[in-house]
Amino acid sequence: DVKVTQSSRYLVKRTGEKVFLECVQDMDHENMFWYRQDPGLGLRLIYFSYDVKMKEKGDIPEGYSVSREKKERFSLILESASTNQTSMYLCASTLGQGNRQPQHFGDGTRLSIL
Amino acid sequence: AQSVTQLDSHVSVSEGTPVLLRCNYSSSYSPSLFWYVQHPNKGLQLLLKYTSAATLVKGINGFEAEFKKSETSFHLTKPSAHMSDAAEYFCVVNMNNNDMRFGAGTRLTVKP
């Protein structure tokens, strides 16, 4: 089975801090994704990457950046955390191109910005 | 453009009774459709997927869904609810790239 591991389940940070959320997958998947999940809004795509050092903006990239230096690792960075970035963050990966492959998700990081 | 609408934000059933979670989609092309389940404080787990093969798709834990192109629907069903089915369910459409669109979710409550 595919394993997507997010480094922290719960994280509390302060306004203005630089925050790193880490995600690792063990199945050599090309594509990796970062979402945030808020009640009533479903999942919204922040960024995705289809190859090492490649990144694409999703629907809500403002206030975030990403890094993909190795194929298995995809990091989400909050440059200067704000309270409106308090949310559940989910990482996912998928194999190859096209729309036939399902995404595999990590267990999420619940981030609180105080 | 593509989008997905889950018609009920909350569904409540009694244990042992049927489950119906409704999903409608809009897509200009032949989509792939997925249902995921999320238990509290967990990630999303794939229940089933439709990728242009059989229109009736069977998934895990006794769930199934039927793709109806004429109605642009992909409703999720289960004949008999179990307490462990209580969770949030997401309908997802993927058109022709890595752009997955998620419904807002349906919370399923199962009463004893």
Coordinates of N, CA, C and O in Angstrom, one line a residue, chain B:
Chain B
A1 N -15.3 23.9 -17.7 CA -15.2 23.9 -16.3 C -15.8 22.7 -15.7 O -16.6 22.0 -16.3
Q2 N -15.3 22.3 -14.6 CA -15.9 21.2 -13.9 C -16.2 21.5 -12.4 O -15.5 22.4 -11.9
S3 N -17.2 20.9 -11.9 CA -17.5 21.1 -10.5 C -18.3 19.9 -10.0 O -18.7 19.1 -10.8
V4 N -18.4 19.8 -8.7 CA -19.1 18.7 -8.1 C -19.9 19.3 -7.0 O -19.4 20.1 -6.2
T5 N -21.1 18.8 -6.9 CA -22.1 19.2 -5.8 C -22.6 18.1 -5.0 O -23.1 17.1 -5.6
Q6 N -22.3 18.1 -3.8 CA -22.9 17.1 -2.9 C -24.2 17.7 -2.3 O -24.2 18.8 -1.7
L7 N -25.3 17.0 -2.5 CA -26.6 17.6 -2.3 C -27.0 17.7 -0.9 O -27.9 18.5 -0.6
D8 N -26.4 17.0 0.0 CA -26.7 17.0 1.4 C -25.5 17.2 2.2 O -24.5 16.5 2.1
S9 N -25.5 18.2 3.1 CA -24.3 18.4 4.0 C -24.3 17.4 5.1 O -23.3 17.1 5.7
H10 N -25.5 16.9 5.5 CA -25.6 15.9 6.6 C -26.7 14.9 6.3 O -27.8 15.3 5.9
V11 N -26.4 13.6 6.5 CA -27.4 12.6 6.3 C -27.3 11.7 7.6 O -26.3 11.4 8.1
S12 N -28.5 11.4 8.1 CA -28.6 10.6 9.3 C -29.5 9.4 9.0 O -30.6 9.5 8.5
V13 N -28.9 8.2 9.4 CA -29.7 6.9 9.2 C -29.6 6.1 10.4 O -28.7 6.3 11.3
S14 N -30.5 5.1 10.5 CA -30.4 4.1 11.6 C -29.5 3.0 11.1 O -29.5 2.6 10.0
E15 N -28.9 2.3 12.1 CA -28.1 1.2 11.8 C -28.9 0.1 11.1 O -30.1 -0.1 11.6
G16 N -28.4 -0.5 10.1 CA -29.1 -1.5 9.4 C -30.0 -1.0 8.2 O -30.5 -1.8 7.5
T17 N -30.2 0.3 8.1 CA -31.0 0.8 7.0 C -30.1 1.3 5.9 O -28.9 1.5 6.1
P18 N -30.7 1.5 4.7 CA -29.8 1.9 3.5 C -29.2 3.3 3.7 O -29.8 4.2 4.3
V19 N -28.1 3.5 3.0 CA -27.4 4.8 2.9 C -27.5 5.3 1.5 O -27.2 4.5 0.5
L20 N -27.8 6.5 1.3 CA -27.7 7.2 0.0 C -27.1 8.5 0.2 O -27.6 9.4 0.9
L21 N -25.9 8.7 -0.4 CA -25.2 10.0 -0.4 C -25.2 10.5 -1.9 O -24.6 9.8 -2.7
R22 N -25.7 11.7 -2.1 CA -25.9 12.2 -3.5 C -24.8 13.1 -4.0 O -24.3 14.0 -3.2
C23 N -24.4 12.9 -5.2 CA -23.4 13.7 -5.8 C -23.8 14.0 -7.3 O -24.1 13.1 -8.0
N24 N -23.7 15.2 -7.7 CA -23.9 15.6 -9.1 C -22.6 16.3 -9.5 O -22.0 17.0 -8.7
Y25 N -22.3 16.2 -10.8 CA -21.1 16.8 -11.3 C -21.4 17.5 -12.6 O -22.4 17.3 -13.2
S26 N -20.5 18.4 -13.0 CA -20.5 19.0 -14.3 C -19.1 18.9 -14.8 O -18.2 19.2 -14.2
S27 N -19.1 18.5 -16.1 CA -17.8 18.4 -16.7 C -18.0 18.4 -18.3 O -18.9 17.8 -18.8
S28 N -17.1 19.1 -18.9 CA -17.2 19.1 -20.4 C -16.7 17.9 -21.0 O -16.9 17.6 -22.2
Y29 N -15.9 17.1 -20.3 CA -15.3 15.9 -20.9 C -15.8 14.7 -20.1 O -16.4 14.8 -19.1
S30 N -15.3 13.5 -20.5 CA -15.6 12.3 -19.8 C -14.8 12.3 -18.5 O -13.5 12.2 -18.6
P31 N -15.4 12.4 -17.4 CA -14.6 12.6 -16.1 C -14.2 11.2 -15.5 O -14.8 10.2 -15.8
S32 N -13.3 11.3 -14.6 CA -13.1 10.2 -13.6 C -13.8 10.7 -12.3 O -13.7 11.9 -12.0
L33 N -14.4 9.8 -11.6 CA -15.1 10.2 -10.4 C -14.7 9.3 -9.3 O -14.5 8.1 -9.5
F34 N -14.6 9.8 -8.1 CA -14.2 9.1 -6.9 C -15.0 9.4 -5.7 O -15.6 10.5 -5.6
W35 N -15.1 8.5 -4.8 CA -15.7 8.7 -3.5 C -14.6 8.4 -2.5 O -13.9 7.3 -2.5
Y36 N -14.4 9.3 -1.5 CA -13.5 9.1 -0.4 C -14.3 9.2 0.9 O -15.3 9.9 1.0
V37 N -13.7 8.6 1.9 CA -14.3 8.7 3.3 C -13.2 9.2 4.2 O -12.0 8.9 4.0
Q38 N -13.6 10.1 5.1 CA -12.7 10.6 6.1 C -13.2 10.4 7.5 O -14.3 11.0 7.9
H39 N -12.6 9.6 8.3 CA -12.9 9.5 9.7 C -12.2 10.6 10.5 O -11.3 11.2 10.0
P40 N -12.8 10.9 11.7 CA -12.2 12.1 12.5 C -10.7 12.0 12.6 O -10.1 11.0 13.0
N41 N -10.1 13.2 12.3 CA -8.7 13.4 12.5 C -7.9 12.4 11.7 O -6.7 12.0 12.1
K42 N -8.4 12.0 10.6 CA -7.7 11.1 9.6 C -7.7 11.8 8.3 O -8.4 12.7 8.0
G43 N -6.8 11.2 7.4 CA -6.8 11.6 6.0 C -8.0 11.0 5.2 O -8.8 10.3 5.8
L44 N -8.0 11.2 3.9 CA -9.1 10.7 3.1 C -8.7 9.3 2.6 O -7.5 9.1 2.1
Q45 N -9.6 8.4 2.6 CA -9.4 7.0 2.1 C -10.3 6.8 0.9 O -11.5 7.1 1.0
L46 N -9.7 6.2 -0.1 CA -10.5 5.9 -1.3 C -11.5 4.8 -1.1 O -11.1 3.7 -0.6
L47 N -12.7 5.1 -1.4 CA -13.8 4.1 -1.3 C -14.0 3.4 -2.6 O -14.1 2.1 -2.7
L48 N -14.0 4.2 -3.7 CA -14.2 3.6 -5.0 C -13.9 4.6 -6.1 O -13.9 5.8 -5.8
K49 N -13.8 4.2 -7.4 CA -13.6 5.1 -8.4 C -14.3 4.6 -9.7 O -14.4 3.4 -10.0
Y50 N -14.7 5.6 -10.5 CA -15.2 5.3 -11.8 C -14.3 5.9 -12.9 O -13.9 7.1 -12.8
T51 N -13.8 5.1 -13.8 CA -12.9 5.6 -14.8 C -13.3 5.1 -16.2 O -12.5 4.7 -17.0
S52 N -14.6 5.2 -16.5 CA -15.2 4.9 -17.9 C -15.3 3.4 -18.2 O -15.5 3.1 -19.3
A53 N -15.2 2.6 -17.2 CA -15.5 1.1 -17.5 C -17.0 0.9 -17.1 O -17.8 1.6 -17.5
A54 N -17.2 -0.1 -16.2 CA -18.6 -0.4 -15.8 C -19.2 0.8 -15.1 O -18.5 1.5 -14.3
T55 N -20.5 1.1 -15.3 CA -21.1 2.2 -14.7 C -21.5 2.0 -13.2 O -21.6 2.9 -12.5
L56 N -21.6 0.7 -12.9 CA -21.9 0.4 -11.4 C -20.5 0.0 -10.8 O -19.9 -1.0 -11.3
V57 N -20.1 0.7 -9.9 CA -18.8 0.5 -9.3 C -18.9 0.0 -7.9 O -19.6 0.6 -7.1
K58 N -18.2 -1.0 -7.6 CA -18.2 -1.6 -6.2 C -16.9 -1.1 -5.5 O -15.8 -1.1 -6.1
G59 N -17.1 -0.7 -4.2 CA -15.9 -0.3 -3.5 C -15.7 -1.1 -2.2 O -16.3 -2.2 -2.1
I60 N -15.0 -0.5 -1.3 CA -14.7 -1.2 -0.1 C -15.9 -1.1 0.9 O -16.7 -0.2 0.8
N61 N -15.9 -1.9 1.9 CA -16.9 -1.8 3.0 C -18.3 -1.9 2.6 O -19.2 -1.4 3.2
G62 N -18.6 -2.5 1.4 CA -20.0 -2.7 1.0 C -20.6 -1.5 0.2 O -21.8 -1.6 -0.1
F63 N -19.8 -0.5 0.0 CA -20.3 0.7 -0.7 C -20.3 0.4 -2.2 O -19.4 -0.3 -2.7
E64 N -21.2 1.1 -2.9 CA -21.1 1.1 -4.4 C -21.7 2.4 -4.9 O -22.4 3.1 -4.2
A65 N -21.4 2.7 -6.2 CA -21.9 3.9 -6.8 C -22.2 3.7 -8.2 O -21.6 2.8 -8.9
E66 N -23.2 4.4 -8.7 CA -23.6 4.2 -10.1 C -23.4 5.5 -10.9 O -23.9 6.6 -10.5
F67 N -22.6 5.5 -12.0 CA -22.4 6.6 -12.8 C -23.6 6.7 -13.8 O -23.8 5.8 -14.6
K68 N -24.3 7.8 -13.8 CA -25.4 8.1 -14.7 C -25.1 9.3 -15.5 O -25.3 10.4 -15.0
K69 N -24.7 9.1 -16.7 CA -24.3 10.2 -17.5 C -25.5 11.2 -17.8 O -25.3 12.4 -17.8
S70 N -26.6 10.6 -18.1 CA -27.8 11.4 -18.5 C -28.2 12.3 -17.3 O -28.8 13.4 -17.5
E71 N -28.0 11.9 -16.1 CA -28.3 12.7 -14.9 C -27.1 13.4 -14.3 O -27.3 14.1 -13.3
T72 N -26.0 13.2 -14.9 CA -24.7 13.7 -14.4 C -24.6 13.5 -12.9 O -24.3 14.4 -12.1
S73 N -24.9 12.2 -12.5 CA -24.8 11.9 -11.1 C -23.9 10.7 -10.8 O -23.6 9.9 -11.7
F74 N -23.5 10.7 -9.5 CA -22.6 9.6 -9.1 C -22.9 9.3 -7.6 O -22.1 9.6 -6.7
H75 N -24.1 8.8 -7.3 CA -24.5 8.7 -6.0 C -23.9 7.4 -5.3 O -23.8 6.4 -5.9
L76 N -23.6 7.6 -4.0 CA -23.0 6.5 -3.2 C -24.1 5.8 -2.4 O -24.9 6.5 -1.8
T77 N -24.1 4.5 -2.4 CA -25.1 3.7 -1.7 C -24.5 2.6 -0.9 O -23.4 2.1 -1.2
K78 N -25.2 2.2 0.1 CA -24.9 1.0 0.9 C -26.1 0.4 1.4 O -27.0 1.1 1.9
P79 N -26.4 -0.9 1.2 CA -27.7 -1.5 1.6 C -28.0 -1.4 3.1 O -29.1 -1.3 3.4
S80 N -27.0 -1.5 3.9 CA -27.2 -1.6 5.3 C -26.1 -0.9 6.1 O -24.9 -1.3 6.1
A81 N -26.4 0.2 6.8 CA -25.5 1.0 7.5 C -24.9 0.3 8.7 O -25.7 -0.3 9.4
H82 N -23.7 0.6 9.0 CA -23.0 0.1 10.2 C -22.5 1.3 11.0 O -22.2 2.3 10.4
M83 N -22.4 1.1 12.3 CA -22.0 2.2 13.1 C -20.6 2.8 12.6 O -20.4 4.0 12.7
S84 N -19.8 1.9 12.2 CA -18.4 2.3 11.8 C -18.5 3.1 10.5 O -17.4 3.6 10.1
D85 N -19.6 3.2 9.8 CA -19.7 4.0 8.6 C -19.8 5.5 8.9 O -19.7 6.3 8.0
A86 N -20.1 5.9 10.1 CA -20.2 7.3 10.5 C -18.9 8.0 10.2 O -17.8 7.6 10.8
A87 N -18.9 9.0 9.3 CA -17.7 9.7 8.9 C -18.2 10.8 7.9 O -19.4 11.0 7.7
E88 N -17.2 11.4 7.3 CA -17.5 12.4 6.3 C -17.1 11.8 4.9 O -16.1 11.2 4.8
Y89 N -17.9 12.1 3.9 CA -17.7 11.5 2.6 C -17.6 12.6 1.6 O -18.4 13.6 1.6
F90 N -16.6 12.4 0.7 CA -16.3 13.4 -0.3 C -16.5 12.8 -1.7 O -15.9 11.7 -2.0
C91 N -17.2 13.5 -2.6 CA -17.3 13.1 -4.0 C -16.3 14.0 -4.7 O -16.2 15.2 -4.5
V92 N -15.5 13.4 -5.7 CA -14.4 14.1 -6.3 C -14.5 13.8 -7.8 O -14.7 12.7 -8.2
V93 N -14.3 14.9 -8.6 CA -14.3 14.7 -10.1 C -12.9 15.2 -10.6 O -12.3 16.1 -10.1
N94 N -12.4 14.4 -11.5 CA -11.1 14.8 -12.2 C -11.4 14.7 -13.7 O -11.8 13.7 -14.2
M95 N -11.1 15.8 -14.3 CA -11.4 15.9 -15.8 C -10.4 15.3 -16.6 O -10.5 14.2 -17.1
N96 N -9.3 15.9 -16.8 CA -8.3 15.4 -17.7 C -6.9 15.8 -17.3 O -6.0 16.0 -18.2
N97 N -6.6 16.0 -16.1 CA -5.3 16.4 -15.6 C -5.3 16.1 -14.1 O -6.0 15.3 -13.6
N98 N -4.4 16.8 -13.5 CA -4.3 16.5 -12.0 C -5.1 17.5 -11.2 O -5.0 17.6 -10.0
D99 N -6.1 18.1 -11.8 CA -7.0 19.0 -11.2 C -8.2 18.3 -10.6 O -9.1 17.9 -11.4
M100 N -8.1 17.9 -9.3 CA -9.2 17.2 -8.7 C -10.1 18.2 -8.0 O -9.6 19.1 -7.3
R101 N -11.4 18.1 -8.2 CA -12.4 19.0 -7.6 C -13.2 18.3 -6.6 O -13.8 17.2 -6.9
F102 N -13.2 18.8 -5.4 CA -13.8 18.1 -4.2 C -15.2 18.7 -4.0 O -15.3 20.0 -4.0
G103 N -16.2 17.9 -3.7 CA -17.4 18.4 -3.1 C -17.2 18.9 -1.7 O -16.1 18.6 -1.1
A104 N -18.2 19.6 -1.1 CA -18.0 20.1 0.2 C -18.1 19.1 1.3 O -17.9 19.4 2.5
G105 N -18.5 17.9 0.9 CA -18.6 16.8 1.9 C -20.0 16.6 2.5 O -20.8 17.5 2.5
T106 N -20.3 15.3 2.8 CA -21.5 14.9 3.5 C -21.2 14.2 4.7 O -20.4 13.2 4.7
R107 N -21.7 14.7 5.8 CA -21.4 14.0 7.1 C -22.5 13.0 7.4 O -23.7 13.3 7.4
L108 N -22.1 11.7 7.5 CA -23.0 10.6 7.7 C -23.1 10.3 9.2 O -22.0 10.0 9.8
T109 N -24.2 10.3 9.8 CA -24.5 9.9 11.2 C -25.2 8.6 11.2 O -26.2 8.5 10.4
V110 N -24.8 7.6 12.0 CA -25.5 6.4 12.1 C -26.0 6.2 13.5 O -25.2 6.2 14.5
K111 N -27.3 6.1 13.6 CA -28.0 6.0 15.0 C -28.1 4.5 15.3 O -28.5 3.7 14.5
P112 N -27.9 4.2 16.6 CA -28.1 2.8 17.0 C -29.5 2.3 16.8 O -30.5 3.0 16.9

